[in-house]
Amino acid sequence: MSLLLPPALHRELWRHARQEAPRECVGALGGVRLHGGWEARTLYPLPNIDPQPERAYLADPGHLLRALRAMEAEGLELVGLYHSHPRGPARPSLSDQALAAYPVPYLIADVAGGTLRAYRLPGGEEVEIG
């Protein structure tokens, strides 16, 4: 399984992660499913409404719903969710695994280490980012 993340979206994701630090950022990726994976075509930054945003993330449900509707209107679907770990690591935490609700890659940006990784959660299978 792999996720194609075009360079412009890669840069936008990192800009969002760095801009929000030391808070965790969160967002959604719209795109298309491909044989053996996904291709991201647009990025939707979302507000993190977790009471402790320096330690966890919770996407604002209203904004997430609007992003999903925008994807549908554009003929896209949810192909990934992302968030940052400002102090690292780029591995899913127990709460990341517990919150996983969609069958798409979850990308984690380790701001301190400069690493971006993706996983199928809650199982934790790593997904290649191309």
Coordinates of N, CA, C and O in Angstrom, one line a residue:
M1 N 0.8 -1.2 0.0 CA 0.0 0.0 0.0 C 0.9 1.2 0.0 O 1.9 1.3 0.7
S2 N 0.5 2.2 -0.8 CA 1.2 3.5 -0.8 C 0.3 4.7 -0.9 O -0.9 4.5 -1.4
L3 N 0.8 5.8 -0.5 CA 0.0 7.1 -0.7 C 0.9 8.0 -1.5 O 2.0 8.3 -1.1
L4 N 0.4 8.5 -2.6 CA 1.1 9.5 -3.4 C 0.7 10.8 -2.9 O -0.4 11.2 -2.9
L5 N 1.7 11.6 -2.4 CA 1.6 12.9 -1.8 C 2.4 13.9 -2.7 O 3.6 13.9 -2.5
P6 N 1.8 14.6 -3.6 CA 2.5 15.5 -4.5 C 3.3 16.5 -3.7 O 3.0 16.9 -2.6
P7 N 4.4 17.0 -4.3 CA 5.3 17.9 -3.6 C 4.6 19.1 -3.0 O 5.0 19.6 -1.9
A8 N 3.7 19.7 -3.7 CA 3.0 20.9 -3.3 C 2.2 20.6 -2.0 O 2.2 21.4 -1.0
L9 N 1.6 19.5 -1.9 CA 0.8 19.1 -0.7 C 1.7 18.7 0.4 O 1.5 19.0 1.6
H10 N 2.9 18.1 0.1 CA 3.9 17.8 1.1 C 4.4 19.0 1.8 O 4.4 19.1 3.0
R11 N 4.7 20.1 1.0 CA 5.1 21.3 1.5 C 4.0 22.0 2.3 O 4.3 22.6 3.4
E12 N 2.8 21.9 1.9 CA 1.7 22.6 2.6 C 1.4 21.9 3.9 O 1.2 22.5 5.0
L13 N 1.5 20.5 4.0 CA 1.4 19.8 5.2 C 2.5 20.2 6.2 O 2.2 20.5 7.4
W14 N 3.7 20.3 5.8 CA 4.8 20.7 6.6 C 4.7 22.1 7.1 O 4.9 22.5 8.3
R15 N 4.2 23.0 6.2 CA 4.0 24.4 6.6 C 2.9 24.5 7.7 O 3.1 25.2 8.7
H16 N 1.8 23.7 7.6 CA 0.8 23.7 8.6 C 1.4 23.1 9.9 O 1.1 23.7 11.0
A17 N 2.1 22.1 9.9 CA 2.7 21.5 11.1 C 3.6 22.4 11.8 O 3.6 22.6 13.0
R18 N 4.5 23.1 11.1 CA 5.4 24.1 11.7 C 4.7 25.3 12.2 O 5.1 25.8 13.3
Q19 N 3.7 25.8 11.5 CA 3.0 26.9 11.9 C 2.2 26.7 13.2 O 2.1 27.6 14.1
E20 N 1.7 25.5 13.5 CA 1.0 25.2 14.7 C 1.8 24.9 15.9 O 1.4 24.9 17.0
A21 N 3.1 24.5 15.6 CA 4.0 24.1 16.7 C 4.1 25.2 17.8 O 4.1 26.3 17.4
P22 N 4.0 24.9 19.1 CA 4.1 23.6 19.7 C 2.8 22.8 19.8 O 2.8 21.7 20.4
R23 N 1.7 23.3 19.2 CA 0.5 22.6 19.2 C 0.5 21.5 18.1 O 1.2 21.7 17.1
E24 N -0.2 20.4 18.3 CA -0.4 19.5 17.2 C -1.3 20.0 16.1 O -2.4 20.6 16.5
C25 N -1.0 19.9 14.9 CA -1.9 20.3 13.8 C -2.7 19.0 13.4 O -2.4 17.9 13.8
V26 N -3.8 19.3 12.7 CA -4.6 18.1 12.2 C -5.2 18.6 10.8 O -5.5 19.8 10.6
G27 N -5.4 17.6 9.9 CA -6.0 17.9 8.7 C -6.4 16.7 7.9 O -6.1 15.6 8.3
A28 N -7.0 16.9 6.8 CA -7.5 15.8 5.9 C -7.0 15.9 4.5 O -6.7 17.1 4.1
L29 N -6.9 14.8 3.9 CA -6.4 14.8 2.5 C -7.5 14.2 1.6 O -8.1 13.2 1.9
G30 N -7.9 15.0 0.5 CA -8.8 14.5 -0.4 C -8.1 14.0 -1.7 O -7.1 14.5 -2.0
G31 N -8.6 13.0 -2.3 CA -8.0 12.4 -3.5 C -8.8 11.3 -4.1 O -10.0 11.2 -4.0
V32 N -8.0 10.4 -4.7 CA -8.6 9.2 -5.3 C -7.9 7.9 -4.9 O -6.7 7.9 -4.5
R33 N -8.7 6.8 -5.0 CA -8.1 5.5 -4.7 C -7.5 5.0 -6.0 O -8.0 5.1 -7.0
L34 N -6.3 4.4 -5.8 CA -5.6 3.8 -6.9 C -5.4 2.3 -6.6 O -5.6 1.9 -5.5
H35 N -5.1 1.5 -7.7 CA -4.8 0.1 -7.4 C -3.6 0.1 -6.5 O -2.5 0.6 -6.8
G36 N -3.8 -0.4 -5.3 CA -2.7 -0.6 -4.4 C -2.4 0.7 -3.5 O -1.4 0.8 -2.9
G37 N -3.3 1.6 -3.5 CA -3.1 2.8 -2.7 C -4.0 3.9 -2.9 O -5.2 3.8 -3.4
W38 N -3.5 5.1 -2.7 CA -4.2 6.4 -2.8 C -3.4 7.5 -3.4 O -2.1 7.4 -3.3
E39 N -4.0 8.5 -4.0 CA -3.3 9.7 -4.5 C -4.0 10.9 -3.9 O -5.2 11.1 -4.1
A40 N -3.3 11.7 -3.1 CA -3.8 12.9 -2.6 C -3.8 14.0 -3.6 O -2.9 14.1 -4.4
R41 N -4.9 14.8 -3.6 CA -5.0 15.9 -4.6 C -5.3 17.2 -3.9 O -5.1 18.3 -4.6
T42 N -5.7 17.2 -2.7 CA -6.0 18.5 -2.0 C -5.9 18.2 -0.5 O -6.0 17.1 0.0
L43 N -5.5 19.3 0.2 CA -5.3 19.2 1.7 C -6.2 20.2 2.4 O -6.4 21.3 1.9
Y44 N -6.8 19.8 3.5 CA -7.8 20.6 4.2 C -7.3 20.7 5.7 O -7.5 19.8 6.5
P45 N -6.6 21.8 6.0 CA -6.2 22.0 7.4 C -7.5 22.1 8.3 O -8.5 22.7 7.9
L46 N -7.5 21.5 9.5 CA -8.6 21.6 10.4 C -8.2 22.1 11.7 O -7.1 21.9 12.2
P47 N -9.1 22.8 12.4 CA -8.8 23.2 13.8 C -8.6 22.1 14.7 O -9.4 21.1 14.7
N48 N -7.6 22.2 15.6 CA -7.4 21.2 16.7 C -8.2 21.7 17.9 O -7.8 22.7 18.5
I49 N -9.2 21.0 18.3 CA -10.0 21.5 19.4 C -9.8 20.7 20.7 O -10.5 20.8 21.7
D50 N -8.7 19.8 20.7 CA -8.4 19.1 21.9 C -8.1 20.1 23.0 O -7.4 21.1 22.8
P51 N -8.5 19.8 24.3 CA -8.2 20.7 25.4 C -6.7 20.8 25.7 O -6.3 21.8 26.3
Q52 N -5.9 19.8 25.3 CA -4.5 19.8 25.5 C -3.8 19.7 24.1 O -3.2 18.7 23.8
P53 N -3.9 20.7 23.3 CA -3.4 20.6 21.9 C -1.9 20.4 21.8 O -1.4 20.0 20.7
E54 N -1.1 20.7 22.9 CA 0.3 20.4 22.8 C 0.6 18.9 23.0 O 1.7 18.5 22.7
R55 N -0.4 18.2 23.4 CA -0.2 16.7 23.6 C -1.0 15.8 22.8 O -0.8 14.6 22.7
A56 N -2.1 16.4 22.1 CA -3.1 15.5 21.4 C -3.8 16.3 20.4 O -3.7 17.6 20.4
Y57 N -4.5 15.6 19.5 CA -5.3 16.4 18.5 C -6.7 15.8 18.5 O -7.0 14.6 18.8
L58 N -7.7 16.7 18.2 CA -9.1 16.3 17.9 C -9.6 17.3 16.9 O -9.7 18.5 17.1
A59 N -9.8 16.8 15.7 CA -10.3 17.6 14.6 C -11.7 18.1 14.9 O -12.6 17.4 15.4
D60 N -11.9 19.4 14.7 CA -13.3 20.0 14.8 C -14.2 19.2 13.9 O -14.1 19.2 12.7
P61 N -15.3 18.6 14.5 CA -16.2 17.8 13.7 C -16.9 18.5 12.6 O -17.1 18.0 11.5
G62 N -17.3 19.8 12.9 CA -18.0 20.6 11.9 C -17.1 20.9 10.7 O -17.5 20.8 9.5
H63 N -15.8 21.2 11.0 CA -14.9 21.5 9.9 C -14.6 20.2 9.1 O -14.4 20.3 7.9
L64 N -14.4 19.1 9.8 CA -14.2 17.9 9.1 C -15.4 17.5 8.2 O -15.2 17.1 7.0
L65 N -16.6 17.7 8.7 CA -17.8 17.4 7.8 C -17.8 18.4 6.6 O -18.0 17.9 5.5
R66 N -17.4 19.6 6.8 CA -17.3 20.5 5.6 C -16.3 20.1 4.6 O -16.5 20.2 3.4
A67 N -15.1 19.6 5.1 CA -14.1 19.1 4.3 C -14.5 17.9 3.5 O -14.3 17.8 2.3
L68 N -15.2 17.0 4.2 CA -15.7 15.8 3.5 C -16.7 16.2 2.4 O -16.8 15.6 1.3
R69 N -17.6 17.1 2.7 CA -18.6 17.6 1.7 C -17.9 18.3 0.5 O -18.3 18.1 -0.6
A70 N -16.8 19.1 0.8 CA -16.1 19.7 -0.3 C -15.4 18.7 -1.2 O -15.4 18.8 -2.4
M71 N -14.9 17.6 -0.6 CA -14.3 16.5 -1.3 C -15.3 15.9 -2.3 O -15.1 15.7 -3.5
E72 N -16.5 15.6 -1.7 CA -17.5 15.0 -2.5 C -17.9 15.9 -3.7 O -18.1 15.4 -4.8
A73 N -18.0 17.2 -3.4 CA -18.4 18.1 -4.5 C -17.4 18.2 -5.6 O -17.7 18.5 -6.7
E74 N -16.1 17.9 -5.2 CA -15.0 17.9 -6.2 C -14.8 16.6 -6.8 O -13.8 16.4 -7.6
G75 N -15.6 15.6 -6.5 CA -15.4 14.2 -7.0 C -14.3 13.5 -6.4 O -13.7 12.5 -7.0
L76 N -13.9 13.9 -5.2 CA -12.8 13.3 -4.4 C -13.4 12.5 -3.2 O -14.5 12.6 -2.9
E77 N -12.5 11.8 -2.6 CA -12.9 11.1 -1.3 C -11.7 11.3 -0.3 O -10.6 11.7 -0.7
L78 N -12.0 10.9 0.9 CA -11.0 11.0 1.9 C -9.9 9.9 1.7 O -10.3 8.7 1.6
V79 N -8.7 10.3 1.5 CA -7.6 9.4 1.3 C -6.5 9.4 2.3 O -5.6 8.7 2.3
G80 N -6.7 10.3 3.3 CA -5.8 10.4 4.4 C -6.1 11.4 5.4 O -6.8 12.4 5.1
L81 N -5.6 11.2 6.6 CA -5.7 12.2 7.7 C -4.3 12.4 8.2 O -3.5 11.5 8.2
Y82 N -4.0 13.6 8.6 CA -2.6 13.9 9.1 C -2.7 14.7 10.4 O -3.7 15.4 10.7
H83 N -1.7 14.5 11.2 CA -1.5 15.4 12.4 C 0.0 15.4 12.7 O 0.8 14.7 12.0
S84 N 0.4 16.3 13.6 CA 1.8 16.4 13.9 C 2.1 16.0 15.3 O 1.2 16.0 16.2
H85 N 3.3 15.6 15.5 CA 3.9 15.4 16.8 C 5.1 16.4 16.9 O 6.2 16.1 16.4
P86 N 4.8 17.6 17.5 CA 5.8 18.6 17.5 C 7.2 18.2 18.1 O 8.2 18.7 17.6
R87 N 7.2 17.3 19.1 CA 8.4 16.8 19.7 C 8.8 15.4 19.3 O 9.7 14.8 19.8
G88 N 8.0 14.9 18.3 CA 8.3 13.5 17.8 C 7.7 12.5 18.7 O 7.0 12.8 19.7
P89 N 7.8 11.3 18.4 CA 8.3 10.7 17.1 C 7.2 10.6 16.1 O 6.1 10.9 16.3
A90 N 7.6 10.1 14.9 CA 6.6 10.0 13.8 C 6.0 8.6 13.8 O 5.9 7.9 12.8
R91 N 5.6 8.2 15.0 CA 4.9 6.9 15.2 C 3.6 7.1 15.9 O 3.5 8.0 16.7
P92 N 2.6 6.3 15.7 CA 1.3 6.5 16.3 C 1.4 6.3 17.8 O 2.0 5.3 18.3
S93 N 0.8 7.1 18.6 CA 0.6 7.0 20.0 C -0.6 6.1 20.3 O -1.3 5.7 19.4
L94 N -0.7 5.7 21.5 CA -1.9 4.9 21.9 C -3.2 5.6 21.6 O -4.2 5.0 21.2
S95 N -3.2 6.9 21.9 CA -4.4 7.7 21.6 C -4.7 7.8 20.1 O -5.8 7.8 19.7
D96 N -3.6 7.9 19.3 CA -3.8 8.0 17.9 C -4.4 6.7 17.4 O -5.3 6.7 16.6
Q97 N -4.0 5.6 17.9 CA -4.6 4.3 17.5 C -6.0 4.2 18.0 O -6.9 3.7 17.2
A98 N -6.3 4.7 19.2 CA -7.7 4.6 19.7 C -8.6 5.5 19.0 O -9.8 5.1 18.8
L99 N -8.2 6.6 18.4 CA -9.0 7.6 17.7 C -9.3 7.2 16.3 O -10.1 7.8 15.6
A100 N -8.5 6.3 15.7 CA -8.6 6.0 14.3 C -10.0 5.4 14.0 O -10.4 4.5 14.5
A101 N -10.6 6.1 13.0 CA -12.0 5.8 12.7 C -12.2 5.6 11.2 O -13.3 5.2 10.8
Y102 N -11.2 5.9 10.4 CA -11.3 5.8 8.9 C -10.3 4.8 8.3 O -9.2 4.8 8.8
P103 N -10.7 4.1 7.3 CA -9.8 3.1 6.7 C -8.8 3.7 5.7 O -8.7 3.3 4.5
V104 N -8.1 4.8 6.1 CA -7.2 5.5 5.2 C -5.9 5.6 6.0 O -5.8 5.5 7.2
P105 N -4.8 6.0 5.2 CA -3.5 6.3 5.9 C -3.7 7.5 6.9 O -4.3 8.4 6.6
Y106 N -3.0 7.3 8.0 CA -2.9 8.4 9.0 C -1.4 8.8 8.9 O -0.5 8.1 9.2
L107 N -1.2 10.1 8.5 CA 0.2 10.6 8.4 C 0.5 11.3 9.7 O -0.3 12.1 10.3
I108 N 1.8 11.1 10.1 CA 2.3 11.8 11.3 C 3.6 12.5 11.0 O 4.5 11.9 10.5
A109 N 3.6 13.8 11.2 CA 4.7 14.7 10.9 C 5.5 14.9 12.2 O 4.9 15.5 13.2
D110 N 6.7 14.4 12.3 CA 7.6 14.7 13.5 C 8.3 16.0 13.2 O 9.3 16.0 12.4
V111 N 7.8 17.1 13.8 CA 8.4 18.4 13.5 C 9.8 18.5 14.0 O 10.6 19.0 13.3
A112 N 10.1 18.0 15.2 CA 11.5 18.1 15.7 C 12.5 17.3 14.9 O 13.6 17.7 14.6
G113 N 12.1 16.1 14.4 CA 13.0 15.3 13.6 C 12.9 15.4 12.1 O 13.7 14.9 11.4
G114 N 11.8 16.1 11.6 CA 11.7 16.4 10.2 C 11.3 15.1 9.4 O 11.6 15.0 8.2
T115 N 10.6 14.2 10.1 CA 10.2 12.9 9.5 C 8.7 12.9 9.3 O 7.9 13.3 10.1
L116 N 8.2 12.4 8.1 CA 6.8 12.2 7.8 C 6.6 10.7 7.5 O 7.2 10.2 6.6
R117 N 5.7 10.1 8.3 CA 5.4 8.7 8.1 C 3.9 8.5 8.0 O 3.1 9.3 8.6
A118 N 3.4 7.4 7.4 CA 2.0 7.1 7.4 C 1.7 5.7 7.8 O 2.6 4.8 7.6
Y119 N 0.5 5.5 8.4 CA 0.2 4.2 9.0 C -1.3 3.9 8.7 O -2.1 4.8 8.7
R120 N -1.6 2.6 8.6 CA -3.0 2.2 8.6 C -3.3 1.9 10.1 O -2.6 1.1 10.7
L121 N -4.3 2.6 10.6 CA -4.6 2.4 12.1 C -6.0 1.8 12.2 O -6.8 2.0 11.3
P122 N -6.3 1.1 13.3 CA -5.5 1.1 14.5 C -4.4 0.0 14.5 O -3.6 0.0 15.4
G123 N -4.2 -0.8 13.4 CA -3.3 -1.8 13.4 C -1.8 -1.4 13.4 O -1.0 -2.0 14.0
G124 N -1.5 -0.3 12.8 CA -0.1 0.2 12.8 C 0.7 -0.2 11.6 O 1.9 0.1 11.6
E125 N 0.1 -0.8 10.5 CA 0.9 -1.1 9.3 C 1.4 0.1 8.6 O 0.6 1.1 8.3
E126 N 2.7 0.2 8.4 CA 3.2 1.4 7.8 C 2.9 1.5 6.3 O 2.8 0.4 5.6
V127 N 2.6 2.7 5.8 CA 2.2 2.9 4.4 C 3.3 3.8 3.8 O 3.7 4.8 4.4
E128 N 3.7 3.4 2.6 CA 4.8 4.1 1.9 C 4.2 5.4 1.4 O 3.1 5.5 0.9
I129 N 5.0 6.5 1.6 CA 4.6 7.8 1.0 C 5.4 8.1 -0.2 O 6.7 8.1 -0.1
G130 N 4.8 8.3 -1.3 CA 5.6 8.5 -2.5 C 5.4 9.9 -3.1 O 4.6 10.7 -2.6

